[in-house]
Tab-separated table of C-alpha atoms in Angstrom:
chain	number	residue	atom	x	y	z
B	35	MET	CA	161.585	84.707	112.763
B	36	GLN	CA	157.990	84.148	111.015
B	37	LYS	CA	156.920	87.359	108.996
B	38	THR	CA	152.979	87.697	109.043
B	39	ALA	CA	151.389	89.230	105.853
B	40	HIS	CA	149.244	92.168	106.726
B	41	ILE	CA	145.867	92.209	104.818
B	42	VAL	CA	144.746	95.315	103.679
B	43	ARG	CA	141.271	95.685	103.585
B	44	LYS	CA	139.097	97.483	101.592
B	45	VAL	CA	136.691	100.439	103.152
B	46	ARG	CA	133.812	102.191	101.967
B	47	VAL	CA	131.441	105.188	103.225
B	48	GLY	CA	127.798	104.987	102.194
B	49	ARG	CA	124.392	105.505	102.994
B	50	VAL	CA	122.604	103.024	104.441
B	51	VAL	CA	118.950	102.290	102.574
B	52	SER	CA	117.554	99.133	103.891
B	53	ASN	CA	118.249	97.731	107.552
B	54	LYS	CA	114.818	95.459	107.009
B	55	MET	CA	117.021	92.137	107.477
B	56	GLN	CA	118.616	90.674	111.009
B	57	LYS	CA	121.706	91.899	111.462
B	58	THR	CA	121.936	92.876	107.787
B	59	VAL	CA	121.661	96.265	106.495
B	60	VAL	CA	122.298	97.908	102.843
B	61	ILE	CA	124.406	100.638	102.193
B	62	ALA	CA	124.708	102.303	98.693
B	63	VAL	CA	127.394	103.982	98.005
B	64	GLU	CA	128.449	106.541	95.276
B	65	TRP	CA	131.325	106.884	93.008
B	66	ARG	CA	131.720	108.766	90.049
B	67	GLN	CA	132.617	108.082	86.873
B	68	HIS	CA	134.232	109.555	83.541
B	69	HIS	CA	132.227	109.120	80.334
B	70	PRO	CA	134.699	107.899	77.321
B	71	LEU	CA	132.602	109.384	74.982
B	72	TYR	CA	130.540	112.371	76.139
B	73	LYS	CA	133.573	113.388	78.708
B	74	LYS	CA	131.487	114.032	81.766
B	75	ALA	CA	131.192	112.976	85.541
B	76	VAL	CA	128.286	110.092	85.722
B	77	ARG	CA	127.106	109.505	89.248
B	78	ARG	CA	127.084	105.761	90.000
B	79	ILE	CA	125.673	103.419	92.834
B	80	THR	CA	126.693	100.415	93.735
B	81	LYS	CA	125.086	98.391	96.845
B	82	PHE	CA	126.315	96.254	99.286
B	83	TYR	CA	125.308	94.054	102.022
B	84	ALA	CA	127.089	94.661	104.934
B	85	HIS	CA	126.651	92.539	108.765
B	86	ASP	CA	125.332	94.828	111.406
B	87	GLU	CA	126.058	92.777	114.490
B	88	GLY	CA	124.078	94.703	117.082
B	89	GLN	CA	121.849	96.301	114.584
B	90	GLU	CA	122.520	99.772	115.562
B	91	CYS	CA	122.132	100.794	111.777
B	92	LYS	CA	118.796	103.319	110.961
B	93	ILE	CA	117.773	103.594	107.140
B	94	GLY	CA	119.674	107.046	106.099
B	95	ASP	CA	122.623	106.656	108.423
B	96	LEU	CA	126.273	107.587	107.131
B	97	VAL	CA	128.389	104.335	107.567
B	98	GLN	CA	131.658	102.728	107.163
B	99	ILE	CA	132.212	99.460	106.033
B	100	ALA	CA	134.851	96.874	105.535
B	101	GLU	CA	135.663	93.851	103.188
B	102	THR	CA	135.379	90.705	105.131
B	103	ARG	CA	135.278	87.144	104.732
B	104	PRO	CA	132.278	85.673	102.525
B	105	LEU	CA	129.517	85.882	105.891
B	106	SER	CA	126.468	84.537	103.268
B	107	ARG	CA	125.940	84.082	99.540
B	108	LEU	CA	125.925	88.319	99.326
B	109	LYS	CA	127.401	89.385	102.400
B	110	ARG	CA	131.509	90.196	102.206
B	111	TRP	CA	131.055	93.299	104.199
B	112	ARG	CA	131.049	94.547	107.522
B	113	VAL	CA	130.167	97.813	109.369
B	114	THR	CA	133.290	99.245	111.379
B	115	GLY	CA	131.552	102.640	112.427
B	116	ILE	CA	128.627	105.184	112.156
B	117	VAL	CA	130.278	108.037	111.069
B	118	ALA	CA	126.918	110.671	111.323
B	119	ARG	CA	123.120	109.811	112.200
B	120	GLY	CA	120.362	110.561	109.195
B	121	GLU	CA	117.425	112.642	109.942
B	122	GLN	CA	114.175	110.378	110.725
B	123	VAL	CA	110.680	112.151	110.816
B	124	GLU	CA	108.776	109.828	112.199
B	125	LEU	CA	104.426	110.479	112.575
B	126	PRO	CA	102.779	108.270	114.246
B	127	SER	CA	100.495	106.494	111.764
B	128	ALA	CA	97.440	108.211	113.412
B	129	GLU	CA	98.229	111.400	112.788
B	130	VAL	CA	99.519	110.857	109.348
B	131	GLU	CA	95.654	109.506	108.219
B	132	ALA	CA	93.345	111.961	109.714
B	133	PRO	CA	94.605	114.627	108.480
B	134	ALA	CA	94.577	113.336	104.676
B	135	LYS	CA	90.752	112.002	105.294
B	136	GLU	CA	90.021	115.767	105.839
B	137	THR	CA	91.447	117.608	103.171
B	138	LEU	CA	90.574	115.445	100.516
B	139	PRO	CA	87.175	117.281	98.591
B	140	ALA	CA	83.660	115.635	98.642
B	141	PRO	CA	83.539	113.623	95.740
B	142	ALA	CA	81.512	114.908	92.328
B	143	ALA	CA	78.703	114.303	92.177
B	144	THR	CA	77.719	111.464	88.949
B	145	PRO	CA	75.643	112.519	86.410
B	146	PRO	CA	72.576	109.999	86.171
B	147	ALA	CA	73.475	107.527	83.605
B	148	ILE	CA	71.348	108.015	80.406
B	149	ALA	CA	68.504	105.713	80.085
B	150	PRO	CA	67.852	103.864	76.732
B	151	ALA	CA	65.019	105.526	74.821
B	152	PRO	CA	61.391	104.096	74.838
B	153	ALA	CA	60.742	101.508	71.911
B	154	GLU	CA	58.119	103.970	70.094
B	155	ALA	CA	60.949	106.204	69.212
B	156	GLN	CA	63.633	103.834	68.021
B	157	PRO	CA	63.587	103.299	63.985
B	158	GLU	CA	62.438	99.909	63.328
B	159	ALA	CA	64.201	97.673	60.747
B	160	ALA	CA	63.478	97.298	57.144
B	161	PRO	CA	60.570	94.768	56.426
B	162	VAL	CA	62.097	91.672	55.134
B	163	PRO	CA	59.864	90.452	52.502
B	164	ALA	CA	58.559	87.057	52.523
B	165	SER	CA	59.570	85.358	49.628
B	166	ALA	CA	62.873	85.485	51.100
B	167	GLU	CA	62.079	84.681	55.162
B	168	GLY	CA	63.273	80.920	55.073
B	169	ALA	CA	65.556	81.304	52.108
B	170	PRO	CA	69.666	81.583	51.901
B	171	SER	CA	70.904	84.844	50.582
B	172	GLY	CA	71.702	84.320	47.087
B	173	ALA	CA	68.192	82.306	46.511
B	174	ALA	CA	65.640	84.900	47.293
B	175	ALA	CA	67.054	86.847	43.821
B	176	THR	CA	66.870	83.965	41.722
B	177	SER	CA	62.967	82.999	41.482
């Protein structure tokens, strides 16, 4: 009589954080770890890529996943069931954008740009002596 090995697969429960791929969802599983130095429980989150054949999972759903053979480079888990549906609040895009435009305050009036002062009011540069106009800076003092 042959013995068949019973494979125990790991099972996790987590929340769907992304379903943008075809037949793949990203599940965030939260777990706690005791910090060795500070003696406090620290919350950790691990993300798993899981296969969702029927594409039934929505963002926010609480799902159960089980370990399986490698399905792709990142997928090693399958969605085995939806434990609880997440709350989905969806508003049409027209209703979302219209009130936002009405509630914005009117833009403040910009102050007028400061005009440059007329040429007469600007102080003139010091006159340059005639002997130093074409000469280098050190040569003017020696002659």
